[in-house]
DNA sequence: CCTACCGATCGGTAGG
DNA sequence: CCTACCGATCGGTAGG
C-alpha cells in the first residue's frame, strides 16, 4: 500500500481518541443537550471528519451511553468512598456532600454528571435500566447516611422526602455554581450540611 | 367556492387553536425537550398538518417563546400574590412555597414551568434577556421573604446561597414528584418550610 | 481515520 | 388551515 503509516511506533504516546470523543461529547451534551448536538459538532471538537467518530462508536446513542456510564461510575466511586470512610455520621455526611459536589461541579466530572442528570431520558430502554439500577443503589447510600445522622440525634427526619429535597438542593447547584464565583465547593458543602443538621457548632 | 365552511357561525365556541398549540408544545418540550420535538409532533398533537402551525407562529422558536412566556407569567403571578398576602412572614413563606410548587407540579402549569426551567437555553439572546429579567425579579421576591423570616427570628441565614439551595430543593421536585404519589403538593410545601425554618411547632 | 456519499427528516414556505 | 413542496442538515455507511 502506498503511504502507509507507522502504527506500531506511536502506541505509547498515542492519545486515546475514544476518550477524547467521550469528553467532547460530554461537554457538548451538557452545553447544548443531546438532541441539539450533532455528530459534526463532536467530530469538529476533536478535529475529525464527520464520519470518523463512527470508527469508535456505532451510533450517537452509544456516545451518550458512554458519557452517562462515565458519570455514574465516577460519582458512585467518589461518594461510596466517602460513605465508607469510617468517620462519624456527621463527618461522613459532609464528605459525601463534598464528593457529590466535586463530581457535579468540578472540571473533571461535571459534563458527565450533568449529562447523566439531564440527558438520560434520551437513552434507549436497556441503557435506561442501567441508570435506574445505579440510581437505586446511589439513593440507598444517601438514605443510609441520613439514617445514621438520625440515630446520632443530629436530624429529626430521615424520610425519603428529606433525601429528595436534599438531592434537589445538591443537584440544582449545576444551574448556578460558577468556578469563579464567591463560594467554593467546600463552602457550599458545609453550608448545606449546616442546613440539614442544624446550626453547626461554632468553636 | 365549492364546499365552503360556515366560519362565522362557530366564533363563540371556536376553540383557541393558538392556545392549543402552546399547550401541546409545552407538553412535548417538557417530555422530549425542545430540540427533540418536531413541528410534526406538535401539529399531530392538535390534529393539524405539518405546515399549519406556521399559520399561528412564525417559527418553532416562537412557540418556545410563547411557552416560556406563559410559564413566567403564571408562576410570577401566583407567587407574587402569595408574597403580598399581608400574612405573617412564616405564613407568607409557606404560601409562596405552595404557589411555586402548584405551578411546577400542578396539571395546569407544569409543562410551562418545566420548559421555562429546562429549555430556556434554546431561546435566542433577545428572548433569553426577558427570562433573565424575570428571574432577577423573581429571585428578589424570594430573597425578601427570607429577609423577613430572619427579621422575625425564624431563620439564622438569609444569604444568597440559602436561597439558591432552597430553589434547588423546590425545582428538583419536578424530577421525582408524581401526582399519584404518597405526598401532596401541600405536604411537600409544609415539609420544606419546616426544613428551612426549623422544627415546626407540633400542637 | 478520511472521502464521498445516501436516504430520511427537519423547519419552513407558496399558493390557495 | 391544507397541499405540495423545497433546501438544508442530520445520522450513518461503503470502501479504502
Short mmCIF file of C-alpha atoms (C1' of nucleotides) in Angstrom, two decimals:
data_model
loop_
_atom_site.label_atom_id
_atom_site.label_comp_id
_atom_site.label_asym_id
_atom_site.label_seq_id
_atom_site.Cartn_x
_atom_site.Cartn_y
_atom_site.Cartn_z
CA UNK A 1 0.00 0.00 0.00
CA UNK A 2 1.20 3.46 -0.81
CA UNK A 3 1.58 5.99 2.01
CA UNK A 4 1.23 3.52 4.84
CA UNK A 5 1.71 4.95 8.34
CA UNK A 6 3.77 3.58 11.12
CA UNK A 7 1.05 2.50 13.51
CA UNK A 8 3.03 0.44 16.00
CA UNK A 9 5.52 3.18 16.78
CA UNK A 10 3.06 5.55 18.38
CA UNK A 11 1.40 3.13 20.77
CA UNK A 12 2.97 4.60 23.88
CA UNK A 13 2.20 8.24 23.33
CA UNK A 14 -0.91 7.64 21.28
CA UNK A 15 -3.64 9.78 22.68
CA UNK A 16 -6.82 7.93 23.45
CA UNK A 17 -9.08 9.18 20.72
CA UNK A 18 -12.08 7.31 22.05
CA UNK A 19 -11.72 9.04 25.39
CA UNK A 20 -11.32 12.36 23.57
CA UNK A 21 -14.63 11.79 21.84
CA UNK A 22 -16.35 10.90 25.10
CA UNK A 23 -15.04 14.05 26.73
CA UNK A 24 -16.06 16.26 23.82
CA UNK A 25 -19.45 14.61 23.59
CA UNK A 26 -19.97 15.08 27.32
CA UNK A 27 -19.14 18.75 27.11
CA UNK A 28 -21.46 19.31 24.15
CA UNK A 29 -24.31 17.22 25.56
CA UNK A 30 -24.04 19.27 28.72
CA UNK A 31 -23.91 22.63 26.94
CA UNK A 32 -26.40 22.11 24.14
CA UNK A 33 -28.27 18.98 25.06
CA UNK A 34 -28.07 15.59 23.36
CA UNK A 35 -30.55 16.28 20.59
CA UNK A 36 -29.13 19.65 19.66
CA UNK A 37 -25.61 18.24 19.45
CA UNK A 38 -24.64 16.88 16.06
CA UNK A 39 -22.07 14.30 15.14
CA UNK A 40 -20.38 17.07 13.22
CA UNK A 41 -20.12 19.14 16.41
CA UNK A 42 -18.43 16.29 18.21
CA UNK A 43 -16.16 15.38 15.33
CA UNK A 44 -15.15 19.01 14.91
CA UNK A 45 -14.33 19.33 18.60
CA UNK A 46 -11.72 16.57 18.30
CA UNK A 47 -10.54 17.55 14.80
CA UNK A 48 -12.06 14.68 12.93
CA UNK A 49 -14.20 14.43 9.84
CA UNK A 50 -17.88 13.87 10.36
CA UNK A 51 -17.83 10.16 9.60
CA UNK A 52 -14.86 9.31 11.77
CA UNK A 53 -16.43 9.09 15.24
CA UNK A 54 -18.28 6.04 13.93
CA UNK A 55 -14.97 4.25 13.80
CA UNK A 56 -15.06 4.39 17.63
CA UNK A 57 -18.81 4.28 18.30
CA UNK A 58 -21.51 2.60 16.37
CA UNK A 59 -24.04 5.38 16.93
CA UNK A 60 -24.62 8.75 18.52
CA UNK A 61 -26.71 7.00 21.13
CA UNK A 62 -23.71 4.89 22.04
CA UNK A 63 -21.71 8.04 22.71
CA UNK A 64 -24.40 9.19 25.11
CA UNK A 65 -24.27 5.81 26.75
CA UNK A 66 -20.51 6.10 27.23
CA UNK A 67 -20.85 9.58 28.73
CA UNK A 68 -23.58 8.51 31.13
CA UNK A 69 -21.67 5.39 32.16
CA UNK A 70 -18.63 7.51 32.91
CA UNK A 71 -20.80 9.83 35.00
CA UNK A 72 -22.34 7.01 37.00
CA UNK A 73 -19.03 5.30 37.62
CA UNK A 74 -17.23 8.44 38.75
CA UNK A 75 -19.87 9.77 41.12
CA UNK A 76 -20.59 6.36 42.60
CA UNK A 77 -16.93 5.72 43.24
CA UNK A 78 -16.31 9.11 44.83
CA UNK A 79 -19.35 9.10 47.09
CA UNK A 80 -19.03 5.44 48.07
CA UNK A 81 -15.50 6.12 49.22
CA UNK A 82 -16.74 8.95 51.41
CA UNK A 83 -19.63 6.86 52.71
CA UNK A 84 -17.29 4.08 53.77
CA UNK A 85 -14.62 6.25 55.33
CA UNK A 86 -15.44 5.06 58.84
CA UNK A 87 -15.76 8.56 60.21
CA UNK A 88 -18.54 9.91 62.39
CA UNK A 89 -22.01 10.23 60.85
CA UNK A 90 -21.62 13.96 60.54
CA UNK A 91 -18.13 13.87 59.04
CA UNK A 92 -19.19 11.08 56.71
CA UNK A 93 -22.20 13.06 55.56
CA UNK A 94 -20.13 16.15 54.88
CA UNK A 95 -17.59 14.11 52.98
CA UNK A 96 -20.37 12.65 50.84
CA UNK A 97 -21.71 16.13 50.10
CA UNK A 98 -18.26 17.25 49.06
CA UNK A 99 -17.70 14.19 46.89
CA UNK A 100 -21.04 14.60 45.13
CA UNK A 101 -20.46 18.30 44.51
CA UNK A 102 -16.92 17.67 43.33
CA UNK A 103 -18.23 15.38 40.63
CA UNK A 104 -21.09 17.68 39.76
CA UNK A 105 -19.17 20.95 39.70
CA UNK A 106 -15.51 20.05 39.35
CA UNK A 107 -13.84 20.37 35.97
CA UNK A 108 -13.11 16.66 35.55
CA UNK A 109 -16.54 15.27 36.08
CA UNK A 110 -19.20 17.92 35.64
CA UNK A 111 -20.03 17.24 32.00
CA UNK A 112 -20.50 13.54 32.66
CA UNK A 113 -22.54 14.10 35.79
CA UNK A 114 -24.69 16.79 34.22
CA UNK A 115 -25.35 14.62 31.18
CA UNK A 116 -26.30 11.78 33.48
CA UNK A 117 -28.74 14.03 35.30
CA UNK A 118 -30.30 15.76 32.35
CA UNK A 119 -29.93 13.68 29.19
CA UNK A 120 -30.61 10.15 30.40
CA UNK A 121 -34.13 10.30 29.05
CA UNK A 122 -32.70 10.01 25.55
CA UNK A 123 -31.26 6.59 26.30
CA UNK A 124 -33.00 3.52 24.98
CA UNK A 125 -34.87 1.34 27.49
CA UNK A 126 -31.99 -1.05 28.01
CA UNK A 127 -29.45 1.63 28.82
CA UNK A 128 -32.01 3.49 30.89
CA UNK A 129 -32.49 0.39 33.00
CA UNK A 130 -28.81 0.52 33.93
CA UNK A 131 -29.26 4.10 35.04
CA UNK A 132 -32.23 3.14 37.18
CA UNK A 133 -30.21 0.41 38.86
CA UNK A 134 -27.44 2.87 39.56
CA UNK A 135 -29.87 5.43 40.90
CA UNK A 136 -31.44 2.97 43.31
CA UNK A 137 -28.10 1.94 44.69
CA UNK A 138 -26.95 5.53 44.92
CA UNK A 139 -30.07 6.70 46.71
CA UNK A 140 -29.82 3.86 49.19
CA UNK A 141 -26.36 5.07 50.08
CA UNK A 142 -27.71 8.52 50.93
CA UNK A 143 -30.70 7.17 52.77
CA UNK A 144 -28.33 5.19 54.95
CA UNK A 145 -26.29 8.29 55.69
CA UNK A 146 -29.44 10.12 56.77
CA UNK A 147 -30.43 7.18 58.92
CA UNK A 148 -27.07 7.32 60.66
CA UNK A 149 -27.49 11.03 61.26
CA UNK A 150 -30.84 10.43 62.83
CA UNK A 151 -29.51 7.65 65.02
CA UNK A 152 -26.84 10.04 66.21
CA UNK A 153 -29.56 12.53 67.09
CA UNK A 154 -28.38 15.08 64.53
CA UNK A 155 -31.53 15.25 62.43
CA UNK A 156 -35.17 14.68 63.26
CA UNK A 157 -36.39 13.39 59.93
CA UNK A 158 -34.66 10.87 57.71
CA UNK A 159 -37.62 10.23 55.42
CA UNK A 160 -37.47 9.76 51.69
CA UNK A 161 -38.74 13.27 51.06
CA UNK A 162 -35.92 14.69 53.12
CA UNK A 163 -33.48 12.85 50.91
CA UNK A 164 -35.21 14.08 47.75
CA UNK A 165 -35.20 17.68 48.91
CA UNK A 166 -31.54 17.34 49.80
CA UNK A 167 -30.68 15.85 46.41
CA UNK A 168 -32.53 18.75 44.83
CA UNK A 169 -30.51 21.35 46.69
CA UNK A 170 -27.39 19.44 45.65
CA UNK A 171 -28.18 18.81 42.04
CA UNK A 172 -29.53 22.27 41.36
CA UNK A 173 -26.12 23.73 42.09
CA UNK A 174 -25.29 22.87 38.49
CA UNK A 175 -27.60 25.69 37.47
CA UNK A 176 -25.90 28.44 39.43
CA UNK A 177 -22.44 27.42 40.58
CA UNK A 178 -19.60 29.23 38.86
CA UNK A 179 -15.99 28.17 39.42
CA UNK A 180 -15.01 31.83 39.64
CA UNK A 181 -17.88 32.68 41.97
CA UNK A 182 -17.62 33.72 45.59
CA UNK A 183 -18.35 30.29 47.08
CA UNK A 184 -16.09 27.27 46.86
CA UNK A 185 -17.41 23.74 46.54
CA UNK A 186 -16.19 23.13 50.07
CA UNK A 187 -18.13 26.10 51.39
CA UNK A 188 -21.31 25.04 49.68
CA UNK A 189 -20.98 21.54 51.10
CA UNK A 190 -20.50 22.93 54.60
CA UNK A 191 -23.44 25.29 54.32
CA UNK A 192 -25.68 22.52 53.08
CA UNK A 193 -24.60 20.27 55.95
CA UNK A 194 -25.47 23.04 58.38
CA UNK A 195 -28.78 23.42 56.64
CA UNK A 196 -29.69 19.78 57.10
CA UNK A 197 -28.18 19.13 60.50
CA UNK A 198 -28.97 22.44 62.05
CA UNK A 199 -26.59 25.01 63.29
CA UNK A 200 -23.07 23.71 63.16
CA UNK A 201 -21.21 24.26 66.40
CA UNK A 202 -19.05 27.36 66.19
CA UNK A 203 -15.99 26.90 68.36
CA UNK B 1 -66.10 28.10 -3.89
CA UNK B 2 -67.18 24.52 -3.62
CA UNK B 3 -67.51 23.00 -0.15
CA UNK B 4 -67.12 26.26 1.74
CA UNK B 5 -67.47 26.04 5.52
CA UNK B 6 -69.52 28.24 7.75
CA UNK B 7 -66.81 30.17 9.52
CA UNK B 8 -68.77 32.93 11.19
CA UNK B 9 -71.13 30.62 12.98
CA UNK B 10 -68.51 29.00 15.20
CA UNK B 11 -66.93 32.16 16.58
CA UNK B 12 -68.40 31.73 20.03
CA UNK B 13 -67.46 28.14 20.61
CA UNK B 14 -64.36 28.27 18.45
CA UNK B 15 -61.56 26.68 20.37
CA UNK B 16 -58.44 28.75 20.61
CA UNK B 17 -56.14 26.88 18.29
CA UNK B 18 -53.17 29.03 19.12
CA UNK B 19 -53.56 28.20 22.80
CA UNK B 20 -53.93 24.53 21.85
CA UNK B 21 -50.61 24.66 20.08
CA UNK B 22 -48.92 26.36 23.01
CA UNK B 23 -50.23 23.69 25.38
CA UNK B 24 -49.20 20.83 23.11
CA UNK B 25 -45.80 22.38 22.51
CA UNK B 26 -45.33 22.86 26.23
CA UNK B 27 -46.13 19.26 26.95
CA UNK B 28 -43.82 17.97 24.24
CA UNK B 29 -40.97 20.36 25.09
CA UNK B 30 -41.25 19.16 28.67
CA UNK B 31 -41.39 15.47 27.79
CA UNK B 32 -38.87 15.26 24.97
CA UNK B 33 -37.00 18.54 25.08
CA UNK B 34 -37.18 21.38 22.60
CA UNK B 35 -34.68 20.03 20.10
CA UNK B 36 -36.12 16.53 20.04
CA UNK B 37 -39.62 17.83 19.45
CA UNK B 38 -40.56 18.31 15.82
CA UNK B 39 -43.13 20.57 14.26
CA UNK B 40 -44.82 17.39 13.07
CA UNK B 41 -45.08 16.19 16.70
CA UNK B 42 -46.79 19.41 17.71
CA UNK B 43 -49.05 19.55 14.68
CA UNK B 44 -50.06 15.93 15.17
CA UNK B 45 -50.90 16.55 18.81
CA UNK B 46 -53.50 19.13 17.82
CA UNK B 47 -54.63 17.29 14.65
CA UNK B 48 -53.11 19.62 12.15
CA UNK B 49 -50.95 19.09 9.10
CA UNK B 50 -47.27 19.78 9.49
CA UNK B 51 -47.32 23.18 7.83
CA UNK B 52 -50.31 24.53 9.70
CA UNK B 53 -48.76 25.61 13.00
CA UNK B 54 -46.92 28.24 10.99
CA UNK B 55 -50.22 29.96 10.39
CA UNK B 56 -50.14 30.78 14.13
CA UNK B 57 -46.40 31.05 14.79
CA UNK B 58 -43.69 32.21 12.52
CA UNK B 59 -41.16 29.67 13.77
CA UNK B 60 -40.59 26.80 16.17
CA UNK B 61 -38.53 29.14 18.26
CA UNK B 62 -41.53 31.41 18.59
CA UNK B 63 -43.54 28.53 20.01
CA UNK B 64 -40.86 28.02 22.63
CA UNK B 65 -41.01 31.70 23.38
CA UNK B 66 -44.78 31.53 23.89
CA UNK B 67 -44.45 28.54 26.21
CA UNK B 68 -41.73 30.18 28.28
CA UNK B 69 -43.65 33.46 28.50
CA UNK B 70 -46.69 31.59 29.73
CA UNK B 71 -44.55 29.87 32.34
CA UNK B 72 -43.02 33.11 33.58
CA UNK B 73 -46.33 34.90 33.73
CA UNK B 74 -48.14 32.15 35.60
CA UNK B 75 -45.51 31.47 38.24
CA UNK B 76 -44.80 35.13 38.83
CA UNK B 77 -48.46 35.94 39.26
CA UNK B 78 -49.11 33.06 41.64
CA UNK B 79 -46.08 33.63 43.84
CA UNK B 80 -46.40 37.42 43.86
CA UNK B 81 -49.93 37.07 45.12
CA UNK B 82 -48.73 34.87 47.96
CA UNK B 83 -45.85 37.21 48.72
CA UNK B 84 -48.19 40.19 49.04
CA UNK B 85 -50.88 38.47 51.06
CA UNK B 86 -50.05 40.51 54.16
CA UNK B 87 -49.76 37.46 56.38
CA UNK B 88 -47.02 36.73 58.86
CA UNK B 89 -43.54 36.03 57.48
CA UNK B 90 -43.94 32.32 58.12
CA UNK B 91 -47.41 32.04 56.60
CA UNK B 92 -46.33 34.15 53.65
CA UNK B 93 -43.31 31.95 53.08
CA UNK B 94 -45.37 28.78 53.18
CA UNK B 95 -47.90 30.26 50.78
CA UNK B 96 -45.11 31.13 48.38
CA UNK B 97 -43.76 27.60 48.55
CA UNK B 98 -47.21 26.24 47.81
CA UNK B 99 -47.74 28.65 44.92
CA UNK B 100 -44.39 27.81 43.36
CA UNK B 101 -44.97 24.07 43.69
CA UNK B 102 -48.51 24.38 42.35
CA UNK B 103 -47.17 25.92 39.18
CA UNK B 104 -44.30 23.48 38.93
CA UNK B 105 -46.22 20.29 39.68
CA UNK B 106 -49.90 21.07 39.07
CA UNK B 107 -51.52 19.91 35.87
CA UNK B 108 -52.24 23.39 34.53
CA UNK B 109 -48.80 24.88 34.74
CA UNK B 110 -46.15 22.19 34.98
CA UNK B 111 -45.29 21.94 31.29
CA UNK B 112 -44.83 25.70 31.01
CA UNK B 113 -42.82 25.94 34.21
CA UNK B 114 -40.66 22.94 33.37
CA UNK B 115 -39.97 24.27 29.88
CA UNK B 116 -39.04 27.61 31.41
CA UNK B 117 -36.62 25.90 33.76
CA UNK B 118 -35.02 23.48 31.34
CA UNK B 119 -35.37 24.70 27.77
CA UNK B 120 -34.71 28.43 28.05
CA UNK B 121 -31.18 27.93 26.81
CA UNK B 122 -32.57 27.34 23.34
CA UNK B 123 -34.01 30.84 23.19
CA UNK B 124 -32.27 33.48 21.14
CA UNK B 125 -30.38 36.21 23.04
CA UNK B 126 -33.26 38.66 22.91
CA UNK B 127 -35.84 36.27 24.36
CA UNK B 128 -33.29 35.00 26.84
CA UNK B 129 -32.82 38.52 28.11
CA UNK B 130 -36.50 38.63 29.02
CA UNK B 131 -36.07 35.45 31.00
CA UNK B 132 -33.12 36.92 32.85
CA UNK B 133 -35.15 39.99 33.78
CA UNK B 134 -37.94 37.77 35.05
CA UNK B 135 -35.51 35.64 37.00
CA UNK B 136 -33.96 38.64 38.74
CA UNK B 137 -37.31 39.97 39.79
CA UNK B 138 -38.46 36.56 40.91
CA UNK B 139 -35.35 35.88 42.95
CA UNK B 140 -35.63 39.25 44.63
CA UNK B 141 -39.10 38.30 45.79
CA UNK B 142 -37.76 35.18 47.47
CA UNK B 143 -34.78 36.94 48.94
CA UNK B 144 -37.17 39.41 50.53
CA UNK B 145 -39.21 36.58 52.01
CA UNK B 146 -36.06 35.11 53.53
CA UNK B 147 -35.09 38.50 54.88
CA UNK B 148 -38.47 38.81 56.58
CA UNK B 149 -38.06 35.36 58.11
CA UNK B 150 -34.70 36.34 59.50
CA UNK B 151 -36.03 39.59 60.91
CA UNK B 152 -38.72 37.56 62.66
CA UNK B 153 -36.01 35.37 64.14
CA UNK B 154 -37.17 32.28 62.30
CA UNK B 155 -34.03 31.58 60.34
CA UNK B 156 -30.39 32.34 61.02
CA UNK B 157 -29.14 32.75 57.48
CA UNK B 158 -30.87 34.64 54.69
CA UNK B 159 -27.89 34.67 52.34
CA UNK B 160 -28.00 34.18 48.61
CA UNK B 161 -26.72 30.63 48.88
CA UNK B 162 -29.57 29.78 51.22
CA UNK B 163 -31.99 30.99 48.60
CA UNK B 164 -30.25 29.02 45.87
CA UNK B 165 -30.27 25.81 47.90
CA UNK B 166 -33.94 26.36 48.64
CA UNK B 167 -34.75 26.94 44.98
CA UNK B 168 -32.90 23.75 44.18
CA UNK B 169 -34.94 21.70 46.62
CA UNK B 170 -38.06 23.28 45.13
CA UNK B 171 -37.23 22.97 41.47
CA UNK B 172 -35.88 19.46 41.71
CA UNK B 173 -39.30 18.22 42.76
CA UNK B 174 -40.10 18.13 39.04
CA UNK B 175 -37.77 15.14 38.79
CA UNK B 176 -39.49 12.98 41.38
CA UNK B 177 -42.97 14.26 42.20
CA UNK B 178 -45.82 12.07 40.95
CA UNK B 179 -49.42 13.25 41.21
CA UNK B 180 -50.39 9.76 42.35
CA UNK B 181 -47.55 9.53 44.83
CA UNK B 182 -47.84 9.44 48.60
CA UNK B 183 -47.12 13.13 49.17
CA UNK B 184 -49.36 16.00 48.17
CA UNK B 185 -48.05 19.32 46.98
CA UNK B 186 -49.27 20.81 50.23
CA UNK B 187 -47.36 18.28 52.30
CA UNK B 188 -44.17 18.87 50.38
CA UNK B 189 -44.51 22.62 50.88
CA UNK B 190 -45.00 22.16 54.61
CA UNK B 191 -42.09 19.79 54.96
CA UNK B 192 -39.83 22.17 53.08
CA UNK B 193 -40.92 25.06 55.27
CA UNK B 194 -40.06 23.00 58.34
CA UNK B 195 -36.73 22.20 56.77
CA UNK B 196 -35.82 25.84 56.31
CA UNK B 197 -37.34 27.34 59.43
CA UNK B 198 -36.54 24.54 61.78
CA UNK B 199 -38.89 22.25 63.54
CA UNK B 200 -42.46 23.41 63.06
CA UNK B 201 -44.36 23.57 66.31
CA UNK B 202 -46.45 20.42 66.77
CA UNK B 203 -49.62 21.30 68.63
"C1'" DC C 1 -9.44 7.66 10.18
"C1'" DC C 2 -10.81 10.18 5.53
"C1'" DT C 3 -13.57 10.62 1.19
"C1'" DA C 4 -17.67 10.64 -0.77
"C1'" DC C 5 -21.99 9.82 -0.38
"C1'" DC C 6 -27.09 8.42 0.84
"C1'" DG C 7 -31.87 8.28 2.46
"C1'" DA C 8 -34.58 10.33 5.91
"C1'" DT C 9 -36.14 14.01 8.24
"C1'" DC C 10 -36.31 18.62 9.52
"C1'" DG C 11 -38.11 23.64 9.71
"C1'" DG C 12 -40.31 26.39 6.84
"C1'" DT C 13 -42.95 28.40 2.54
"C1'" DA C 14 -46.09 29.42 -1.67
"C1'" DG C 15 -50.44 29.40 -3.05
"C1'" DG C 16 -54.72 28.61 -2.39
"C1'" DC D 1 -55.70 25.76 7.73
"C1'" DC D 2 -54.30 22.16 3.85
"C1'" DT D 3 -51.49 20.64 -0.23
"C1'" DA D 4 -47.40 20.16 -2.08
"C1'" DC D 5 -43.07 21.06 -1.88
"C1'" DC D 6 -38.01 22.75 -1.00
"C1'" DG D 7 -33.24 23.29 0.55
"C1'" DA D 8 -30.56 22.15 4.42
"C1'" DT D 9 -29.00 19.18 7.62
"C1'" DC D 10 -28.83 15.02 10.02
"C1'" DG D 11 -27.05 10.21 11.46
"C1'" DG D 12 -24.86 6.83 9.37
"C1'" DT D 13 -22.16 3.83 5.73
"C1'" DA D 14 -19.01 1.78 1.93
"C1'" DG D 15 -14.67 1.47 0.63
"C1'" DG D 16 -10.36 2.39 1.08
#
